[in-house]
Amino acid sequence: MTGDDRLRADADPPARNEPGPARSDPGATRQRVTGVGGVFWKAADPDALRDWYVERLGLPLDATGVAVLRWRGTDGTDASTVVAPFPADTAYFAPSGAPFMFNFRVADLDAMLDQLRREGCTVLDEIEEMEFGRFGWVIDPEGNKIELWEPVPGK
C-alpha cells in the first residue's frame, strides 16, 4: 500500500495489532506495540509548559502532577498515556540528541526486546522496574531513543 493509497477512503485499513511472523523466525508470533504510553519532550520551563497544556487544552493532572490521559484498551483494561515536558538539560533521552522521546506500551517487554535484538536493532541493556511497570529502550534508525513500557495490569 502506498502513501496515496492510505489516503483513499475506500482503501483497506492497515492491520492493527495482529500477530504475524517475525522476520527472523517465520513461525514466531510477532510482538507489537499496544498503545502510546507517553509523549515526552524537552522544554525550557517544563512546569510552565505543563500548566499551559492543562489550562489551555484541558489535559488532566494525576495526583503526582503529571498530565495523564486515561483510556480503555481494546481488551477492556484501564490504560493511560502520559504527556510530559522534561527539563531542556535532561539526560533521560540520551544517547539520543533529539528533543523528544516516545513511550510505547508493550505486552511483553522481554519478548519485544529479544525480537528487536534478533532483528539487529540497537537495544540498550538496562531494564528499569518501577511500581507501575517495566521499561526498556531501543534506538531507531535515526538515533532517536524509544522507550518501551510493560505496564502492570490495569495501568
JSON list of C-alpha atoms in Angstrom, two decimals:
[
{"chain": "A", "resi": 1, "resn": "MET", "atom": "CA", "xyz": [0.00, 0.00, 0.00]},
{"chain": "A", "resi": 2, "resn": "THR", "atom": "CA", "xyz": [1.47, 3.36, -0.97]},
{"chain": "A", "resi": 3, "resn": "GLY", "atom": "CA", "xyz": [1.12, 6.62, 0.96]},
{"chain": "A", "resi": 4, "resn": "ASP", "atom": "CA", "xyz": [-1.51, 7.76, -1.57]},
{"chain": "A", "resi": 5, "resn": "ASP", "atom": "CA", "xyz": [-3.48, 4.52, -1.05]},
{"chain": "A", "resi": 6, "resn": "ARG", "atom": "CA", "xyz": [-3.68, 5.18, 2.71]},
{"chain": "A", "resi": 7, "resn": "LEU", "atom": "CA", "xyz": [-5.41, 8.48, 1.98]},
{"chain": "A", "resi": 8, "resn": "ARG", "atom": "CA", "xyz": [-8.16, 6.92, -0.16]},
{"chain": "A", "resi": 9, "resn": "ALA", "atom": "CA", "xyz": [-11.42, 6.44, 1.70]},
{"chain": "A", "resi": 10, "resn": "ASP", "atom": "CA", "xyz": [-12.05, 3.07, 0.05]},
{"chain": "A", "resi": 11, "resn": "ALA", "atom": "CA", "xyz": [-8.59, 1.66, 0.82]},
{"chain": "A", "resi": 12, "resn": "ASP", "atom": "CA", "xyz": [-8.35, -1.28, 3.21]},
{"chain": "A", "resi": 13, "resn": "PRO", "atom": "CA", "xyz": [-7.28, -0.10, 6.66]},
{"chain": "A", "resi": 14, "resn": "PRO", "atom": "CA", "xyz": [-3.85, -1.27, 7.83]},
{"chain": "A", "resi": 15, "resn": "ALA", "atom": "CA", "xyz": [-3.80, -4.31, 10.10]},
{"chain": "A", "resi": 16, "resn": "ARG", "atom": "CA", "xyz": [-3.81, -3.35, 13.78]},
{"chain": "A", "resi": 17, "resn": "ASN", "atom": "CA", "xyz": [-2.11, -5.38, 16.49]},
{"chain": "A", "resi": 18, "resn": "GLU", "atom": "CA", "xyz": [-2.40, -8.61, 14.56]},
{"chain": "A", "resi": 19, "resn": "PRO", "atom": "CA", "xyz": [0.36, -11.10, 15.31]},
{"chain": "A", "resi": 20, "resn": "GLY", "atom": "CA", "xyz": [2.38, -12.05, 12.32]},
{"chain": "A", "resi": 21, "resn": "PRO", "atom": "CA", "xyz": [5.61, -13.89, 11.69]},
{"chain": "A", "resi": 22, "resn": "ALA", "atom": "CA", "xyz": [8.82, -12.25, 12.81]},
{"chain": "A", "resi": 23, "resn": "ARG", "atom": "CA", "xyz": [11.35, -11.70, 10.06]},
{"chain": "A", "resi": 24, "resn": "SER", "atom": "CA", "xyz": [13.98, -13.78, 11.84]},
{"chain": "A", "resi": 25, "resn": "ASP", "atom": "CA", "xyz": [11.68, -16.69, 12.75]},
{"chain": "A", "resi": 26, "resn": "PRO", "atom": "CA", "xyz": [8.87, -17.46, 10.30]},
{"chain": "A", "resi": 27, "resn": "GLY", "atom": "CA", "xyz": [6.93, -19.46, 12.89]},
{"chain": "A", "resi": 28, "resn": "ALA", "atom": "CA", "xyz": [7.12, -16.95, 15.75]},
{"chain": "A", "resi": 29, "resn": "THR", "atom": "CA", "xyz": [4.37, -14.63, 16.93]},
{"chain": "A", "resi": 30, "resn": "ARG", "atom": "CA", "xyz": [5.49, -11.08, 16.28]},
{"chain": "A", "resi": 31, "resn": "GLN", "atom": "CA", "xyz": [5.49, -8.65, 19.22]},
{"chain": "A", "resi": 32, "resn": "ARG", "atom": "CA", "xyz": [3.60, -5.40, 18.66]},
{"chain": "A", "resi": 33, "resn": "VAL", "atom": "CA", "xyz": [3.19, -2.04, 20.34]},
{"chain": "A", "resi": 34, "resn": "THR", "atom": "CA", "xyz": [-0.18, -1.99, 22.14]},
{"chain": "A", "resi": 35, "resn": "GLY", "atom": "CA", "xyz": [-0.57, 1.77, 22.60]},
{"chain": "A", "resi": 36, "resn": "VAL", "atom": "CA", "xyz": [1.14, 5.07, 23.31]},
{"chain": "A", "resi": 37, "resn": "GLY", "atom": "CA", "xyz": [2.33, 5.17, 26.90]},
{"chain": "A", "resi": 38, "resn": "GLY", "atom": "CA", "xyz": [3.70, 8.68, 26.75]},
{"chain": "A", "resi": 39, "resn": "VAL", "atom": "CA", "xyz": [4.94, 11.60, 24.73]},
{"chain": "A", "resi": 40, "resn": "PHE", "atom": "CA", "xyz": [7.91, 13.44, 26.25]},
{"chain": "A", "resi": 41, "resn": "TRP", "atom": "CA", "xyz": [9.79, 16.50, 25.03]},
{"chain": "A", "resi": 42, "resn": "LYS", "atom": "CA", "xyz": [12.40, 18.94, 26.29]},
{"chain": "A", "resi": 43, "resn": "ALA", "atom": "CA", "xyz": [11.23, 22.38, 27.40]},
{"chain": "A", "resi": 44, "resn": "ALA", "atom": "CA", "xyz": [12.94, 25.50, 28.74]},
{"chain": "A", "resi": 45, "resn": "ASP", "atom": "CA", "xyz": [10.34, 25.72, 31.55]},
{"chain": "A", "resi": 46, "resn": "PRO", "atom": "CA", "xyz": [8.60, 22.33, 31.85]},
{"chain": "A", "resi": 47, "resn": "ASP", "atom": "CA", "xyz": [6.33, 23.36, 34.75]},
{"chain": "A", "resi": 48, "resn": "ALA", "atom": "CA", "xyz": [5.02, 26.44, 32.95]},
{"chain": "A", "resi": 49, "resn": "LEU", "atom": "CA", "xyz": [4.57, 24.49, 29.73]},
{"chain": "A", "resi": 50, "resn": "ARG", "atom": "CA", "xyz": [2.73, 21.67, 31.55]},
{"chain": "A", "resi": 51, "resn": "ASP", "atom": "CA", "xyz": [0.46, 24.29, 33.14]},
{"chain": "A", "resi": 52, "resn": "TRP", "atom": "CA", "xyz": [-0.23, 25.78, 29.69]},
{"chain": "A", "resi": 53, "resn": "TYR", "atom": "CA", "xyz": [-1.32, 22.37, 28.38]},
{"chain": "A", "resi": 54, "resn": "VAL", "atom": "CA", "xyz": [-3.53, 21.87, 31.44]},
{"chain": "A", "resi": 55, "resn": "GLU", "atom": "CA", "xyz": [-5.10, 25.34, 31.34]},
{"chain": "A", "resi": 56, "resn": "ARG", "atom": "CA", "xyz": [-5.41, 25.83, 27.58]},
{"chain": "A", "resi": 57, "resn": "LEU", "atom": "CA", "xyz": [-6.00, 22.28, 26.33]},
{"chain": "A", "resi": 58, "resn": "GLY", "atom": "CA", "xyz": [-7.58, 20.76, 29.42]},
{"chain": "A", "resi": 59, "resn": "LEU", "atom": "CA", "xyz": [-5.09, 17.95, 29.97]},
{"chain": "A", "resi": 60, "resn": "PRO", "atom": "CA", "xyz": [-5.93, 16.33, 33.32]},
{"chain": "A", "resi": 61, "resn": "LEU", "atom": "CA", "xyz": [-3.27, 16.07, 36.04]},
{"chain": "A", "resi": 62, "resn": "ASP", "atom": "CA", "xyz": [-2.93, 12.99, 38.21]},
{"chain": "A", "resi": 63, "resn": "ALA", "atom": "CA", "xyz": [-2.10, 13.08, 41.93]},
{"chain": "A", "resi": 64, "resn": "THR", "atom": "CA", "xyz": [1.64, 13.39, 41.16]},
{"chain": "A", "resi": 65, "resn": "GLY", "atom": "CA", "xyz": [1.19, 16.47, 38.95]},
{"chain": "A", "resi": 66, "resn": "VAL", "atom": "CA", "xyz": [1.71, 14.67, 35.62]},
{"chain": "A", "resi": 67, "resn": "ALA", "atom": "CA", "xyz": [-0.71, 15.13, 32.71]},
{"chain": "A", "resi": 68, "resn": "VAL", "atom": "CA", "xyz": [-2.33, 11.74, 32.11]},
{"chain": "A", "resi": 69, "resn": "LEU", "atom": "CA", "xyz": [-4.92, 10.77, 29.52]},
{"chain": "A", "resi": 70, "resn": "ARG", "atom": "CA", "xyz": [-6.94, 7.78, 30.67]},
{"chain": "A", "resi": 71, "resn": "TRP", "atom": "CA", "xyz": [-8.49, 5.33, 28.19]},
{"chain": "A", "resi": 72, "resn": "ARG", "atom": "CA", "xyz": [-9.63, 1.75, 27.91]},
{"chain": "A", "resi": 73, "resn": "GLY", "atom": "CA", "xyz": [-7.60, -0.79, 25.94]},
{"chain": "A", "resi": 74, "resn": "THR", "atom": "CA", "xyz": [-9.15, -2.98, 23.28]},
{"chain": "A", "resi": 75, "resn": "ASP", "atom": "CA", "xyz": [-9.03, -5.83, 25.81]},
{"chain": "A", "resi": 76, "resn": "GLY", "atom": "CA", "xyz": [-11.17, -3.77, 28.21]},
{"chain": "A", "resi": 77, "resn": "THR", "atom": "CA", "xyz": [-8.40, -2.94, 30.69]},
{"chain": "A", "resi": 78, "resn": "ASP", "atom": "CA", "xyz": [-7.82, 0.56, 32.01]},
{"chain": "A", "resi": 79, "resn": "ALA", "atom": "CA", "xyz": [-4.87, 2.31, 30.38]},
{"chain": "A", "resi": 80, "resn": "SER", "atom": "CA", "xyz": [-3.20, 5.72, 30.30]},
{"chain": "A", "resi": 81, "resn": "THR", "atom": "CA", "xyz": [-0.90, 7.93, 28.26]},
{"chain": "A", "resi": 82, "resn": "VAL", "atom": "CA", "xyz": [1.43, 10.45, 29.95]},
{"chain": "A", "resi": 83, "resn": "VAL", "atom": "CA", "xyz": [2.04, 13.81, 28.27]},
{"chain": "A", "resi": 84, "resn": "ALA", "atom": "CA", "xyz": [5.07, 15.46, 29.88]},
{"chain": "A", "resi": 85, "resn": "PRO", "atom": "CA", "xyz": [7.65, 18.12, 29.13]},
{"chain": "A", "resi": 86, "resn": "PHE", "atom": "CA", "xyz": [11.10, 17.44, 30.62]},
{"chain": "A", "resi": 87, "resn": "PRO", "atom": "CA", "xyz": [13.81, 19.96, 31.54]},
{"chain": "A", "resi": 88, "resn": "ALA", "atom": "CA", "xyz": [15.81, 21.12, 28.50]},
{"chain": "A", "resi": 89, "resn": "ASP", "atom": "CA", "xyz": [19.01, 19.70, 30.02]},
{"chain": "A", "resi": 90, "resn": "THR", "atom": "CA", "xyz": [17.60, 16.23, 30.83]},
{"chain": "A", "resi": 91, "resn": "ALA", "atom": "CA", "xyz": [19.91, 13.31, 30.17]},
{"chain": "A", "resi": 92, "resn": "TYR", "atom": "CA", "xyz": [16.93, 10.91, 30.18]},
{"chain": "A", "resi": 93, "resn": "PHE", "atom": "CA", "xyz": [16.69, 10.95, 26.36]},
{"chain": "A", "resi": 94, "resn": "ALA", "atom": "CA", "xyz": [20.42, 10.11, 25.95]},
{"chain": "A", "resi": 95, "resn": "PRO", "atom": "CA", "xyz": [22.10, 8.74, 23.95]},
{"chain": "A", "resi": 96, "resn": "SER", "atom": "CA", "xyz": [19.67, 10.42, 21.55]},
{"chain": "A", "resi": 97, "resn": "GLY", "atom": "CA", "xyz": [20.20, 14.10, 20.81]},
{"chain": "A", "resi": 98, "resn": "ALA", "atom": "CA", "xyz": [16.53, 14.50, 19.88]},
{"chain": "A", "resi": 99, "resn": "PRO", "atom": "CA", "xyz": [14.39, 16.89, 21.93]},
{"chain": "A", "resi": 100, "resn": "PHE", "atom": "CA", "xyz": [11.61, 14.28, 22.26]},
{"chain": "A", "resi": 101, "resn": "MET", "atom": "CA", "xyz": [11.02, 10.67, 23.21]},
{"chain": "A", "resi": 102, "resn": "PHE", "atom": "CA", "xyz": [8.05, 8.40, 22.58]},
{"chain": "A", "resi": 103, "resn": "ASN", "atom": "CA", "xyz": [6.98, 5.77, 25.09]},
{"chain": "A", "resi": 104, "resn": "PHE", "atom": "CA", "xyz": [5.13, 2.81, 23.60]},
{"chain": "A", "resi": 105, "resn": "ARG", "atom": "CA", "xyz": [3.17, 0.24, 25.60]},
{"chain": "A", "resi": 106, "resn": "VAL", "atom": "CA", "xyz": [4.04, -3.43, 25.02]},
{"chain": "A", "resi": 107, "resn": "ALA", "atom": "CA", "xyz": [2.53, -6.63, 26.41]},
{"chain": "A", "resi": 108, "resn": "ASP", "atom": "CA", "xyz": [5.84, -8.46, 26.98]},
{"chain": "A", "resi": 109, "resn": "LEU", "atom": "CA", "xyz": [8.93, -6.26, 27.31]},
{"chain": "A", "resi": 110, "resn": "ASP", "atom": "CA", "xyz": [11.43, -9.13, 27.33]},
{"chain": "A", "resi": 111, "resn": "ALA", "atom": "CA", "xyz": [9.96, -10.71, 24.20]},
{"chain": "A", "resi": 112, "resn": "MET", "atom": "CA", "xyz": [9.85, -7.35, 22.40]},
{"chain": "A", "resi": 113, "resn": "LEU", "atom": "CA", "xyz": [13.47, -6.51, 23.29]},
{"chain": "A", "resi": 114, "resn": "ASP", "atom": "CA", "xyz": [14.62, -10.01, 22.27]},
{"chain": "A", "resi": 115, "resn": "GLN", "atom": "CA", "xyz": [12.81, -9.64, 18.94]},
{"chain": "A", "resi": 116, "resn": "LEU", "atom": "CA", "xyz": [14.42, -6.25, 18.31]},
{"chain": "A", "resi": 117, "resn": "ARG", "atom": "CA", "xyz": [17.88, -7.64, 19.12]},
{"chain": "A", "resi": 118, "resn": "ARG", "atom": "CA", "xyz": [17.37, -10.58, 16.74]},
{"chain": "A", "resi": 119, "resn": "GLU", "atom": "CA", "xyz": [16.43, -8.10, 14.02]},
{"chain": "A", "resi": 120, "resn": "GLY", "atom": "CA", "xyz": [19.69, -6.16, 14.51]},
{"chain": "A", "resi": 121, "resn": "CYS", "atom": "CA", "xyz": [18.28, -3.16, 16.36]},
{"chain": "A", "resi": 122, "resn": "THR", "atom": "CA", "xyz": [20.29, -1.24, 18.94]},
{"chain": "A", "resi": 123, "resn": "VAL", "atom": "CA", "xyz": [18.71, -2.18, 22.26]},
{"chain": "A", "resi": 124, "resn": "LEU", "atom": "CA", "xyz": [20.00, -0.60, 25.47]},
{"chain": "A", "resi": 125, "resn": "ASP", "atom": "CA", "xyz": [20.98, -3.26, 28.02]},
{"chain": "A", "resi": 126, "resn": "GLU", "atom": "CA", "xyz": [19.26, -1.60, 31.00]},
{"chain": "A", "resi": 127, "resn": "ILE", "atom": "CA", "xyz": [15.75, -2.57, 32.13]},
{"chain": "A", "resi": 128, "resn": "GLU", "atom": "CA", "xyz": [14.15, -0.39, 34.78]},
{"chain": "A", "resi": 129, "resn": "GLU", "atom": "CA", "xyz": [11.48, -1.78, 37.11]},
{"chain": "A", "resi": 130, "resn": "MET", "atom": "CA", "xyz": [9.12, 0.60, 38.90]},
{"chain": "A", "resi": 131, "resn": "GLU", "atom": "CA", "xyz": [5.82, 0.31, 40.74]},
{"chain": "A", "resi": 132, "resn": "PHE", "atom": "CA", "xyz": [3.86, 0.98, 37.52]},
{"chain": "A", "resi": 133, "resn": "GLY", "atom": "CA", "xyz": [5.78, -1.32, 35.22]},
{"chain": "A", "resi": 134, "resn": "ARG", "atom": "CA", "xyz": [9.00, -2.25, 33.45]},
{"chain": "A", "resi": 135, "resn": "PHE", "atom": "CA", "xyz": [10.88, -0.10, 30.95]},
{"chain": "A", "resi": 136, "resn": "GLY", "atom": "CA", "xyz": [13.41, -0.83, 28.21]},
{"chain": "A", "resi": 137, "resn": "TRP", "atom": "CA", "xyz": [14.81, 1.19, 25.33]},
{"chain": "A", "resi": 138, "resn": "VAL", "atom": "CA", "xyz": [15.66, 0.83, 21.66]},
{"chain": "A", "resi": 139, "resn": "ILE", "atom": "CA", "xyz": [17.32, 3.30, 19.29]},
{"chain": "A", "resi": 140, "resn": "ASP", "atom": "CA", "xyz": [15.52, 3.84, 15.98]},
{"chain": "A", "resi": 141, "resn": "PRO", "atom": "CA", "xyz": [17.42, 4.10, 12.65]},
{"chain": "A", "resi": 142, "resn": "GLU", "atom": "CA", "xyz": [17.72, 7.90, 13.00]},
{"chain": "A", "resi": 143, "resn": "GLY", "atom": "CA", "xyz": [19.21, 7.71, 16.50]},
{"chain": "A", "resi": 144, "resn": "ASN", "atom": "CA", "xyz": [16.06, 8.51, 18.49]},
{"chain": "A", "resi": 145, "resn": "LYS", "atom": "CA", "xyz": [15.68, 6.76, 21.84]},
{"chain": "A", "resi": 146, "resn": "ILE", "atom": "CA", "xyz": [12.32, 4.98, 22.11]},
{"chain": "A", "resi": 147, "resn": "GLU", "atom": "CA", "xyz": [11.03, 3.86, 25.50]},
{"chain": "A", "resi": 148, "resn": "LEU", "atom": "CA", "xyz": [9.10, 0.60, 25.72]},
{"chain": "A", "resi": 149, "resn": "TRP", "atom": "CA", "xyz": [6.80, 0.13, 28.72]},
{"chain": "A", "resi": 150, "resn": "GLU", "atom": "CA", "xyz": [5.24, -3.06, 30.00]},
{"chain": "A", "resi": 151, "resn": "PRO", "atom": "CA", "xyz": [2.67, -1.69, 32.45]},
{"chain": "A", "resi": 152, "resn": "VAL", "atom": "CA", "xyz": [1.47, -3.58, 35.47]},
{"chain": "A", "resi": 153, "resn": "PRO", "atom": "CA", "xyz": [-2.05, -4.88, 34.81]},
{"chain": "A", "resi": 154, "resn": "GLY", "atom": "CA", "xyz": [-4.70, -2.14, 34.92]},
{"chain": "A", "resi": 155, "resn": "LYS", "atom": "CA", "xyz": [-2.34, 0.82, 34.48]}
]
